[in-house]
mmCIF file with all atom_site columns, C-alpha atoms in Angstrom:
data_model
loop_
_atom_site.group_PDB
_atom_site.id
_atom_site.type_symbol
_atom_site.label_atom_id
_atom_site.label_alt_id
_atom_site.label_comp_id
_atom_site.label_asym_id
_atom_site.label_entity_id
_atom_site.label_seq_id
_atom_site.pdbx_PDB_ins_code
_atom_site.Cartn_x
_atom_site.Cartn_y
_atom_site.Cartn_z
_atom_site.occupancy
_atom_site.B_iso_or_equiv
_atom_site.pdbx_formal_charge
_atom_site.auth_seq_id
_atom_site.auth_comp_id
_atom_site.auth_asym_id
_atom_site.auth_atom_id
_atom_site.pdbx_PDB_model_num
ATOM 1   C CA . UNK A 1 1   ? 5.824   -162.034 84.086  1.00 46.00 ? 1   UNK A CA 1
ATOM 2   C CA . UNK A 1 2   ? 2.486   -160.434 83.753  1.00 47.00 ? 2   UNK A CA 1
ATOM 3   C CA . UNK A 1 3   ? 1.440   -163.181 80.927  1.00 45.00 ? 3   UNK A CA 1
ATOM 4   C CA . UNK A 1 4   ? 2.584   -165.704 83.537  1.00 46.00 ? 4   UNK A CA 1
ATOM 5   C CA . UNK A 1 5   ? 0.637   -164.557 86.290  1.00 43.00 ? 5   UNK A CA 1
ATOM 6   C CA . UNK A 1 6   ? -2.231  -164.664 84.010  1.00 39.00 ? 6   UNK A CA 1
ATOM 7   C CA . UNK A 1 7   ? -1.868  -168.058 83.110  1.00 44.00 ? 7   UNK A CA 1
ATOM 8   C CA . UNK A 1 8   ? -1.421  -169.032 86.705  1.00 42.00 ? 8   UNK A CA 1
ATOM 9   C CA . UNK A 1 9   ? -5.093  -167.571 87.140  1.00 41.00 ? 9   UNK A CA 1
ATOM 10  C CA . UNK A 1 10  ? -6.610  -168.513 84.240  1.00 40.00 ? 10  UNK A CA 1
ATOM 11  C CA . UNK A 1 11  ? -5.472  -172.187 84.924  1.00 43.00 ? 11  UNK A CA 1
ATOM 12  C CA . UNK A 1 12  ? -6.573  -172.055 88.148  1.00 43.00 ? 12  UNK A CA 1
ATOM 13  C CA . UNK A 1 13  ? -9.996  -171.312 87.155  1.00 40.00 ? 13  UNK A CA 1
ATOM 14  C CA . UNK A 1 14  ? -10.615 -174.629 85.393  1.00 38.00 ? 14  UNK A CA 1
ATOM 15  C CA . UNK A 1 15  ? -10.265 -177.757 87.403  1.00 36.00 ? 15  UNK A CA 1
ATOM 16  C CA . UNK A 1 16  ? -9.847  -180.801 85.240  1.00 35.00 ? 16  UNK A CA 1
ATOM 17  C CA . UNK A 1 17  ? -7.209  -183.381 83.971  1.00 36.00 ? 17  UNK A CA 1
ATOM 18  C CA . UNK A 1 18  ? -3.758  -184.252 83.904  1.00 42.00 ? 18  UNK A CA 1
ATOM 19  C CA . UNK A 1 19  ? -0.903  -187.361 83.940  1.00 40.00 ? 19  UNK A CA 1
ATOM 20  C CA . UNK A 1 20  ? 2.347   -184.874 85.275  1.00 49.00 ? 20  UNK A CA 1
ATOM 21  C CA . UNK A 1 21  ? 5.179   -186.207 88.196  1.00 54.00 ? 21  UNK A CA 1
ATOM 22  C CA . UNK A 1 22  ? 4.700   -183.718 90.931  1.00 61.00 ? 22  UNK A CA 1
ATOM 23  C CA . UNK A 1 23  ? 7.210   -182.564 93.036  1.00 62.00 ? 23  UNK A CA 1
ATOM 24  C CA . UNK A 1 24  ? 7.755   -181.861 97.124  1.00 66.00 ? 24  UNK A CA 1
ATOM 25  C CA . UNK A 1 25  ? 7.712   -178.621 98.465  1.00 63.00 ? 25  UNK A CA 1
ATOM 26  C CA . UNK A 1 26  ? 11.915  -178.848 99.315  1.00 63.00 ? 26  UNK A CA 1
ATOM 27  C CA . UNK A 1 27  ? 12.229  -180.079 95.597  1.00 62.00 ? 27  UNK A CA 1
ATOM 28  C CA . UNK A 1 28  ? 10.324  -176.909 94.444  1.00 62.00 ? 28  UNK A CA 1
ATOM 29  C CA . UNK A 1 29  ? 12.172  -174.448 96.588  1.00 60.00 ? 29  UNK A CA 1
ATOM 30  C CA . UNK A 1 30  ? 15.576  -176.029 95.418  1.00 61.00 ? 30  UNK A CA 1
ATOM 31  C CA . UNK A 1 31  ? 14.609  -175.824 91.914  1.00 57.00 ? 31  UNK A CA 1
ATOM 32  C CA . UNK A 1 32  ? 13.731  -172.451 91.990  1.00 55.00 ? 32  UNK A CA 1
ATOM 33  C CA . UNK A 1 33  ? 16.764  -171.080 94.259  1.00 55.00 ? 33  UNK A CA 1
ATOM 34  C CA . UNK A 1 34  ? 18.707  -171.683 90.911  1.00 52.00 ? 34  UNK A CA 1
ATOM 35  C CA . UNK A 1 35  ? 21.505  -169.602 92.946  1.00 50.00 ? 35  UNK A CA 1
ATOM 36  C CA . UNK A 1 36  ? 21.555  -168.312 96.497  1.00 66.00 ? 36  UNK A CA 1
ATOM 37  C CA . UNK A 1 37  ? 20.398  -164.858 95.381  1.00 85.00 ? 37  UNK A CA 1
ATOM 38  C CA . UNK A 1 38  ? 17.818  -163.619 93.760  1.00 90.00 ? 38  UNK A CA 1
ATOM 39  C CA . UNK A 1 39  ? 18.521  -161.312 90.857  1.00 91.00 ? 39  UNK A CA 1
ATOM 40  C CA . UNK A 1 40  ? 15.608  -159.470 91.238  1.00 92.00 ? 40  UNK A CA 1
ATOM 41  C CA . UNK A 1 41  ? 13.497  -158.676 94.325  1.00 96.00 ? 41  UNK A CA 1
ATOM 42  C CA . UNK A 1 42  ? 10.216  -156.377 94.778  1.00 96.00 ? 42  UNK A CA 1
ATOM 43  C CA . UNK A 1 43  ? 8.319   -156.038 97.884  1.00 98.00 ? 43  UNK A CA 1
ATOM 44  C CA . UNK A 1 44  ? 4.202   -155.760 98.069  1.00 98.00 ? 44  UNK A CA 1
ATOM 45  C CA . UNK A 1 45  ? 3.582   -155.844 94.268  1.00 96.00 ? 45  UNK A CA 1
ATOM 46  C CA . UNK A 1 46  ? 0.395   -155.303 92.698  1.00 96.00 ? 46  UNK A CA 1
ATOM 47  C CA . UNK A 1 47  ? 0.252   -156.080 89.068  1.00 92.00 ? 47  UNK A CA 1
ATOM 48  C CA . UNK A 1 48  ? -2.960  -155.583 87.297  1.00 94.00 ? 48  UNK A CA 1
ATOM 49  C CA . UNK A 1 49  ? -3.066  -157.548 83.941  1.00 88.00 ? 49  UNK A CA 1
ATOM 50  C CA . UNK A 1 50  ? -5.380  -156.351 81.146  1.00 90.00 ? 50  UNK A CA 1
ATOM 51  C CA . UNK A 1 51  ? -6.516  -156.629 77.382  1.00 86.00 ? 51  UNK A CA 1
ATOM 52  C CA . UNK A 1 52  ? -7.964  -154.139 75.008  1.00 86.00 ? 52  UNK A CA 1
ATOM 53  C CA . UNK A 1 53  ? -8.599  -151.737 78.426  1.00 85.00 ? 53  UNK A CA 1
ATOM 54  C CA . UNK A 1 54  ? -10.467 -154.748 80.250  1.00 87.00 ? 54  UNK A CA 1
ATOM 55  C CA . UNK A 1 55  ? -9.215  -155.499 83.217  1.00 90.00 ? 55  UNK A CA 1
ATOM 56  C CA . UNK A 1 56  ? -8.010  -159.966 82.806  1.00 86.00 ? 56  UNK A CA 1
ATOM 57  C CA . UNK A 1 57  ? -6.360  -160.347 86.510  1.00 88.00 ? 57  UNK A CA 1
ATOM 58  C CA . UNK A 1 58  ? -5.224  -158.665 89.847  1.00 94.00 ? 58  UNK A CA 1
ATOM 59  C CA . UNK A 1 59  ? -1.816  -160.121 91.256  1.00 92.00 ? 59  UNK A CA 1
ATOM 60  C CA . UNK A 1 60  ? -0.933  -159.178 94.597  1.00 97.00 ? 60  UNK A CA 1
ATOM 61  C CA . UNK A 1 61  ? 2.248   -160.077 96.628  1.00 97.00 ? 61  UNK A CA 1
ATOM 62  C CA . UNK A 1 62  ? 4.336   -158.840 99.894  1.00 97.00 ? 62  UNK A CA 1
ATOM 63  C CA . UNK A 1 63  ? 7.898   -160.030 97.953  1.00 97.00 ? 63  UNK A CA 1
ATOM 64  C CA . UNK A 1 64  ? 9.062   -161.180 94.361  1.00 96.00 ? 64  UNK A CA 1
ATOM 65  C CA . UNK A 1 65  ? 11.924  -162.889 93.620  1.00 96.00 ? 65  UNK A CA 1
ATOM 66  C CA . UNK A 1 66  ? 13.690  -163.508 90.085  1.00 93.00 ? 66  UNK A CA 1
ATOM 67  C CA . UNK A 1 67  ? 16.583  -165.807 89.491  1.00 92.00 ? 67  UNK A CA 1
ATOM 68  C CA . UNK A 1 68  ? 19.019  -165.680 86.496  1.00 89.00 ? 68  UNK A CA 1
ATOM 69  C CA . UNK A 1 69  ? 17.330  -168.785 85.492  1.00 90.00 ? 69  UNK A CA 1
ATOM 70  C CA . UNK A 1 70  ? 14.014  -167.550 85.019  1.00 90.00 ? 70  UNK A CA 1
ATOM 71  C CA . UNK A 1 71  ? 12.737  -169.000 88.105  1.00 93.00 ? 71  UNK A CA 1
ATOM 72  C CA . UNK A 1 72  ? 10.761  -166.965 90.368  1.00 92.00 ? 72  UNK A CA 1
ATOM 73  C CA . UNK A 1 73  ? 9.382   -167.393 93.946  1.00 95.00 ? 73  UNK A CA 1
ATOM 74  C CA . UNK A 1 74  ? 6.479   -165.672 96.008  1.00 96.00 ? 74  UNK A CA 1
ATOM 75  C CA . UNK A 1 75  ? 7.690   -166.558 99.499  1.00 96.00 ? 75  UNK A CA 1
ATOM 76  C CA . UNK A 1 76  ? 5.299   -164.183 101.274 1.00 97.00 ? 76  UNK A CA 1
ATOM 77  C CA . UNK A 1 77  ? 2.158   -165.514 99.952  1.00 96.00 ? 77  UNK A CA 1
ATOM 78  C CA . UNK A 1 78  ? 0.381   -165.235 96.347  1.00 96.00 ? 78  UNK A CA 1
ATOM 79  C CA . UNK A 1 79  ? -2.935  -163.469 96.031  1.00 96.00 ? 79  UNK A CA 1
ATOM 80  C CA . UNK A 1 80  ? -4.796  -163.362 92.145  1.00 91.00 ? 80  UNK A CA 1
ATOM 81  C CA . UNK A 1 81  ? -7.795  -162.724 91.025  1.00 93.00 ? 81  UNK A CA 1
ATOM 82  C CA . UNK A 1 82  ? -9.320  -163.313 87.826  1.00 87.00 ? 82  UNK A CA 1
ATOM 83  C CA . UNK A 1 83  ? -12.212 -161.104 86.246  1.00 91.00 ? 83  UNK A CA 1
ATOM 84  C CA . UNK A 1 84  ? -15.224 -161.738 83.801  1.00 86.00 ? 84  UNK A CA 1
ATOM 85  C CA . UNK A 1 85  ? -13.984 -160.964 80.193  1.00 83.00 ? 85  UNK A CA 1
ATOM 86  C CA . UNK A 1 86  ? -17.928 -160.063 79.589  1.00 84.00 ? 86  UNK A CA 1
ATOM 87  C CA . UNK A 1 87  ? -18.596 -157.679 82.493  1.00 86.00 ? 87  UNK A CA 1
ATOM 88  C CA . UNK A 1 88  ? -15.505 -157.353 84.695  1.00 85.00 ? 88  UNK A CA 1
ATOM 89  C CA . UNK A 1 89  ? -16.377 -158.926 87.701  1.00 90.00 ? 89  UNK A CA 1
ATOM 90  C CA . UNK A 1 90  ? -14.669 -161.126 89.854  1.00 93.00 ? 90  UNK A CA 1
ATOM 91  C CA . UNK A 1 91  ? -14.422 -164.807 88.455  1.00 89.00 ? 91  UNK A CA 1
ATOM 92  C CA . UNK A 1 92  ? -12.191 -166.674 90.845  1.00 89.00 ? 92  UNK A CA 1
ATOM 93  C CA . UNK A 1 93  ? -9.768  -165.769 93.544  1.00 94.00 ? 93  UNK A CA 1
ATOM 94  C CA . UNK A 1 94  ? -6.772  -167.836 94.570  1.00 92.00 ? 94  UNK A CA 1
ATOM 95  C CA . UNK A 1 95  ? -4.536  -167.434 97.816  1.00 97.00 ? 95  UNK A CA 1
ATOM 96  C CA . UNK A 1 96  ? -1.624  -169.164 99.020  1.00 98.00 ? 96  UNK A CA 1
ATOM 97  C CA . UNK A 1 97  ? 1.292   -169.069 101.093 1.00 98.00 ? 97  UNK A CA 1
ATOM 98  C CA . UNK A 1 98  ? 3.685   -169.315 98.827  1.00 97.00 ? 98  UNK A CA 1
ATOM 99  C CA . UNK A 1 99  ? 4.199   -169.726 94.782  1.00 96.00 ? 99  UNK A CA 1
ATOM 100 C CA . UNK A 1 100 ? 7.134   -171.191 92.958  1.00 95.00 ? 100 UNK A CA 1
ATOM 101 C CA . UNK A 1 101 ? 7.321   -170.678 88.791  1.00 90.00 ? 101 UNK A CA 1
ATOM 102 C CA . UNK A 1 102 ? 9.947   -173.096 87.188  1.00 91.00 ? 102 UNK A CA 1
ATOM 103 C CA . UNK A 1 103 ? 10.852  -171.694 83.716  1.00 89.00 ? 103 UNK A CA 1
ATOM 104 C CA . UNK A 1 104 ? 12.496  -174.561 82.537  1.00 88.00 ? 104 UNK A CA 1
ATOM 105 C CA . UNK A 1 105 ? 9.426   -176.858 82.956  1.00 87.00 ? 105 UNK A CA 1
ATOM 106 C CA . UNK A 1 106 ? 6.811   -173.739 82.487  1.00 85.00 ? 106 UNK A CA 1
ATOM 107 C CA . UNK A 1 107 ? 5.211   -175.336 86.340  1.00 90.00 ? 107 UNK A CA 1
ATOM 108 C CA . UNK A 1 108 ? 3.797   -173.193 88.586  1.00 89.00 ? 108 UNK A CA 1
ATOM 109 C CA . UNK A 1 109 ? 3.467   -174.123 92.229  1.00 96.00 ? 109 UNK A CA 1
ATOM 110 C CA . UNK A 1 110 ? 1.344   -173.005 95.085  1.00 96.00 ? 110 UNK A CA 1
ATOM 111 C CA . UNK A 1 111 ? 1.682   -174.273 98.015  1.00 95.00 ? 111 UNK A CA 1
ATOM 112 C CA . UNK A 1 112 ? 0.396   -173.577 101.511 1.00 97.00 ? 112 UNK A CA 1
ATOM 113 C CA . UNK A 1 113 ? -3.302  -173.218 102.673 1.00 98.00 ? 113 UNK A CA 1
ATOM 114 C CA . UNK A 1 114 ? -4.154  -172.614 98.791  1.00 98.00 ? 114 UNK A CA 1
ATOM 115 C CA . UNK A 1 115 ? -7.712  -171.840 98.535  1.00 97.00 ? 115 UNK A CA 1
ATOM 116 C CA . UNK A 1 116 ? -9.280  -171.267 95.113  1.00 91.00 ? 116 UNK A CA 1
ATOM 117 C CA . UNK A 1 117 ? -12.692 -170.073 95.212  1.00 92.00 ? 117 UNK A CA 1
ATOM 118 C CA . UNK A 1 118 ? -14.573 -170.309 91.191  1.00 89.00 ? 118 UNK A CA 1
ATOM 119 C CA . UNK A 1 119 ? -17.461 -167.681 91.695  1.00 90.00 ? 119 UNK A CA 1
ATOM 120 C CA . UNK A 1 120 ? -18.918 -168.785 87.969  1.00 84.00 ? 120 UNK A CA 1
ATOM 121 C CA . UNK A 1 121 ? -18.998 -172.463 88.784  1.00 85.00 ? 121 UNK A CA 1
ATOM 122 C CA . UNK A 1 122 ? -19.645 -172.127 92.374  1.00 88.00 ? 122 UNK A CA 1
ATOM 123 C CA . UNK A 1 123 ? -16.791 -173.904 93.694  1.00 91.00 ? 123 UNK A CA 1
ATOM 124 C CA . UNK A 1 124 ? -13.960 -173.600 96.333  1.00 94.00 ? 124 UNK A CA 1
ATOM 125 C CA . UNK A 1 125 ? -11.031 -176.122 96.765  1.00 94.00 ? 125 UNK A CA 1
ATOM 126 C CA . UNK A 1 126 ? -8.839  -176.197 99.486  1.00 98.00 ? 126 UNK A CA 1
ATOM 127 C CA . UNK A 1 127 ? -5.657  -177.915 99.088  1.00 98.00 ? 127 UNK A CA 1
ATOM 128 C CA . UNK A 1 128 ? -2.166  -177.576 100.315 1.00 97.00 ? 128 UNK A CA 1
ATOM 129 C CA . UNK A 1 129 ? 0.148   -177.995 97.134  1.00 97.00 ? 129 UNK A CA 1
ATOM 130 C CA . UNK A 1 130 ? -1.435  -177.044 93.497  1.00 96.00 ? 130 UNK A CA 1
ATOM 131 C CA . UNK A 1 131 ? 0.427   -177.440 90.512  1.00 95.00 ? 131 UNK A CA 1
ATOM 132 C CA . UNK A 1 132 ? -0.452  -175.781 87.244  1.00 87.00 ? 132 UNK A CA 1
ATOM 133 C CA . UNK A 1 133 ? 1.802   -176.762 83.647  1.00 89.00 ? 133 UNK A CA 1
ATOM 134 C CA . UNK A 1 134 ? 2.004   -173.799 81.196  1.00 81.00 ? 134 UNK A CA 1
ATOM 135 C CA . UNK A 1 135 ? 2.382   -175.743 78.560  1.00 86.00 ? 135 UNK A CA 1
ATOM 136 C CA . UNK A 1 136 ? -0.334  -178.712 78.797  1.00 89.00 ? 136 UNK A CA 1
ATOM 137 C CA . UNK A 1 137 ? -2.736  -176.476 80.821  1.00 81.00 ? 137 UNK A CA 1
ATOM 138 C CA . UNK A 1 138 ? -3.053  -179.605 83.290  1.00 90.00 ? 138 UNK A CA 1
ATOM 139 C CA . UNK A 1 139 ? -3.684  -178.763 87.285  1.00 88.00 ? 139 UNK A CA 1
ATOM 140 C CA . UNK A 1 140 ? -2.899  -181.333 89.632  1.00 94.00 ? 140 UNK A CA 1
ATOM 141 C CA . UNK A 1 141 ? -2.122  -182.346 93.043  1.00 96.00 ? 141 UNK A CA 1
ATOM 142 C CA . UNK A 1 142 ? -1.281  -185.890 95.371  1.00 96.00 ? 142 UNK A CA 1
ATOM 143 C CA . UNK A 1 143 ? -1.915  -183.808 98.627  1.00 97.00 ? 143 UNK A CA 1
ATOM 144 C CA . UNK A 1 144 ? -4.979  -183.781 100.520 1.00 97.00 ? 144 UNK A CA 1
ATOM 145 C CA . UNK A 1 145 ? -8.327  -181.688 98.853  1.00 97.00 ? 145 UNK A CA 1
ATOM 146 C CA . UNK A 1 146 ? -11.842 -180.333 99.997  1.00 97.00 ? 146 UNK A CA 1
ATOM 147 C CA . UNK A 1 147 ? -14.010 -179.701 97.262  1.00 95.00 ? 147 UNK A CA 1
ATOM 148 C CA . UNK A 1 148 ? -17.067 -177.643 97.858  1.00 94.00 ? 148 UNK A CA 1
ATOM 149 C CA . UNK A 1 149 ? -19.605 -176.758 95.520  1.00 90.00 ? 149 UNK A CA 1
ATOM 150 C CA . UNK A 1 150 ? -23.546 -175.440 95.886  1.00 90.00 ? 150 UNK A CA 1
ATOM 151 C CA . UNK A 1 151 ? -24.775 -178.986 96.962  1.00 93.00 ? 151 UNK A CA 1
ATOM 152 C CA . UNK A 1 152 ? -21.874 -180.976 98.217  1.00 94.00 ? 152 UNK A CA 1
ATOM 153 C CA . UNK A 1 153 ? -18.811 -181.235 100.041 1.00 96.00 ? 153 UNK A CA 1
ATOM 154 C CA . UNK A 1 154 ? -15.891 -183.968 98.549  1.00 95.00 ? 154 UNK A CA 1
ATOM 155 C CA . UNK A 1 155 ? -13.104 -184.889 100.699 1.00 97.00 ? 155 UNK A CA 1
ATOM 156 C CA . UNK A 1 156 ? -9.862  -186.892 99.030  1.00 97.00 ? 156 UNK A CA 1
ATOM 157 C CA . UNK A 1 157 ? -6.487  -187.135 98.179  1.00 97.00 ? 157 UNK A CA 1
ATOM 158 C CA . UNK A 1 158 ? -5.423  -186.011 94.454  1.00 96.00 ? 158 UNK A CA 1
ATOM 159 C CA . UNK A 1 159 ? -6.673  -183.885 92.389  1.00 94.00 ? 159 UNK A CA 1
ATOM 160 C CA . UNK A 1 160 ? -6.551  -183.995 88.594  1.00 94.00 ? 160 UNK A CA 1
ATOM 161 C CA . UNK A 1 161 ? -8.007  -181.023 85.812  1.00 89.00 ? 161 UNK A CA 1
ATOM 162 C CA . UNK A 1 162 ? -7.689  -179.237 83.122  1.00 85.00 ? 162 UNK A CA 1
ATOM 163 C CA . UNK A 1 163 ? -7.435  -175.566 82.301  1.00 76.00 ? 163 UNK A CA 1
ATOM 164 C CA . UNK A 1 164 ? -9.221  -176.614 78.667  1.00 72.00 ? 164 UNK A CA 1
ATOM 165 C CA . UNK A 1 165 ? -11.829 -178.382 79.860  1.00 75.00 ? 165 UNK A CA 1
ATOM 166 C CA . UNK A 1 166 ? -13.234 -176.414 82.885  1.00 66.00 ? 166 UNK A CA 1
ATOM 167 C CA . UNK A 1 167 ? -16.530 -179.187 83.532  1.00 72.00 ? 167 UNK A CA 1
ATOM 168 C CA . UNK A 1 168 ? -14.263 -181.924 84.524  1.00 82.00 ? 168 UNK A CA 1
ATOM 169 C CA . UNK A 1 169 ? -12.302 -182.500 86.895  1.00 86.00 ? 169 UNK A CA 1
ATOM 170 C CA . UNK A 1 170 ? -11.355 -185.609 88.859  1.00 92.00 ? 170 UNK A CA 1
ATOM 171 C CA . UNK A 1 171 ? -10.819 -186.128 92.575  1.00 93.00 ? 171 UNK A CA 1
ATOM 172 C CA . UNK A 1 172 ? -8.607  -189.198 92.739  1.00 94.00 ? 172 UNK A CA 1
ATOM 173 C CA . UNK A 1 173 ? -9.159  -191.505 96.072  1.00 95.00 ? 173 UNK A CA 1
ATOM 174 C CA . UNK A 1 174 ? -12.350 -189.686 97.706  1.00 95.00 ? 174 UNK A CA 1
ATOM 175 C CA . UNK A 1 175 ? -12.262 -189.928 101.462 1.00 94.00 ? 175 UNK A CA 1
ATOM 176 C CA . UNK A 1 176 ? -15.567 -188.512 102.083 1.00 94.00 ? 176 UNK A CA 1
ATOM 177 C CA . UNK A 1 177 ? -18.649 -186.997 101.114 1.00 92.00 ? 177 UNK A CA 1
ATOM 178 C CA . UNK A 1 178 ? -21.487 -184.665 102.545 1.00 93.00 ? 178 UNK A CA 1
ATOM 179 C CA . UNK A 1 179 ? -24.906 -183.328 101.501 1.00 92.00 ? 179 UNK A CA 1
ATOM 180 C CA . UNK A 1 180 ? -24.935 -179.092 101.574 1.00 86.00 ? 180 UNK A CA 1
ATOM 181 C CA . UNK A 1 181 ? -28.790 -177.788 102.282 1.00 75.00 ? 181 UNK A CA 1
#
């Protein structure tokens, strides 16, 4: 789980490229039900990832859930943040109101005021729905996104990125766009 948390913030680090059907927020809770209980459950986790005794990423979450098919769900809200592999400090911090994983297709989901500020790049996007695939390392969404970096603000619909290629990143159909002084 740990390793898949990790992912989940590494990925959502990068912003950058992807071609991957997304799914509704009903689709993604149905998917992850996988049965009407949960085989699992913990209550205000913290779960602090790390590597060689340096400290990768902080999990936080008010309840866990784990289904018998490998699914898991963050009802409560999802709160990670990643830290500097150099000097430990904090490198990006994502919230949301809720998080879906989907083991068969390795997706994770956030959905719900997600806000992922990128400290190193100097970034913050504000969406509702984020996807992230384990396996490709593409982040996408259809839903509505506010990009804000040092000098501008980008309003659109669609986001696509890459975990691999943290530089690029493309806002599909841009609705707007403002100077920051």
């Amino acid at each position: 789980m740990i390793k898949k948390i990790l992912i989940l913030a590494l990925a959502s680090v990068a912003v950058f490229s992807c071609n991957t059907k997304t799914r509704t927020k009903k689709e993604a809770r149905q998917i992850a039900m996988g049965t009407d209980v949960p085989d699992f459950t913990a209550y205000n986790i913290e779960t602090l990832h790390s590597e060689d005794a340096v400290p990768k990423n902080r999990m936080k979450a008010k309840v866990q859930m784990r289904y018998k098919n490998g699914n898991e769900r963050y009802p409560e809200g999802i709160d990670i943040i990643t830290f500097s592999k150099e000097d430990g400090t904090e490198e990006s911090h994502l919230i949301a109101d809720s998080a879906i994983y989907t083991a068969d297709s390795t997706l994770y989901t956030v959905y719900g005021n997600v806000v992922l500020d990128d400290y190193k790049k100097g970034q913050k996007l504000e969406t509702d729905t984020l996807h992230f695939n384990k396996e490709t390392g593409d982040i996408f969404t259809e839903d509505k996104v506010k990009m804000t970096t040092e000098s501008e603000i980008i309003f659109g619909r669609g986001l696509k990125a890459n975990q691999n290629n943290p530089e690029e990143y493309e806002i599909m159909d841009i609705d707007g766009y403002a100077d920051v002084d």
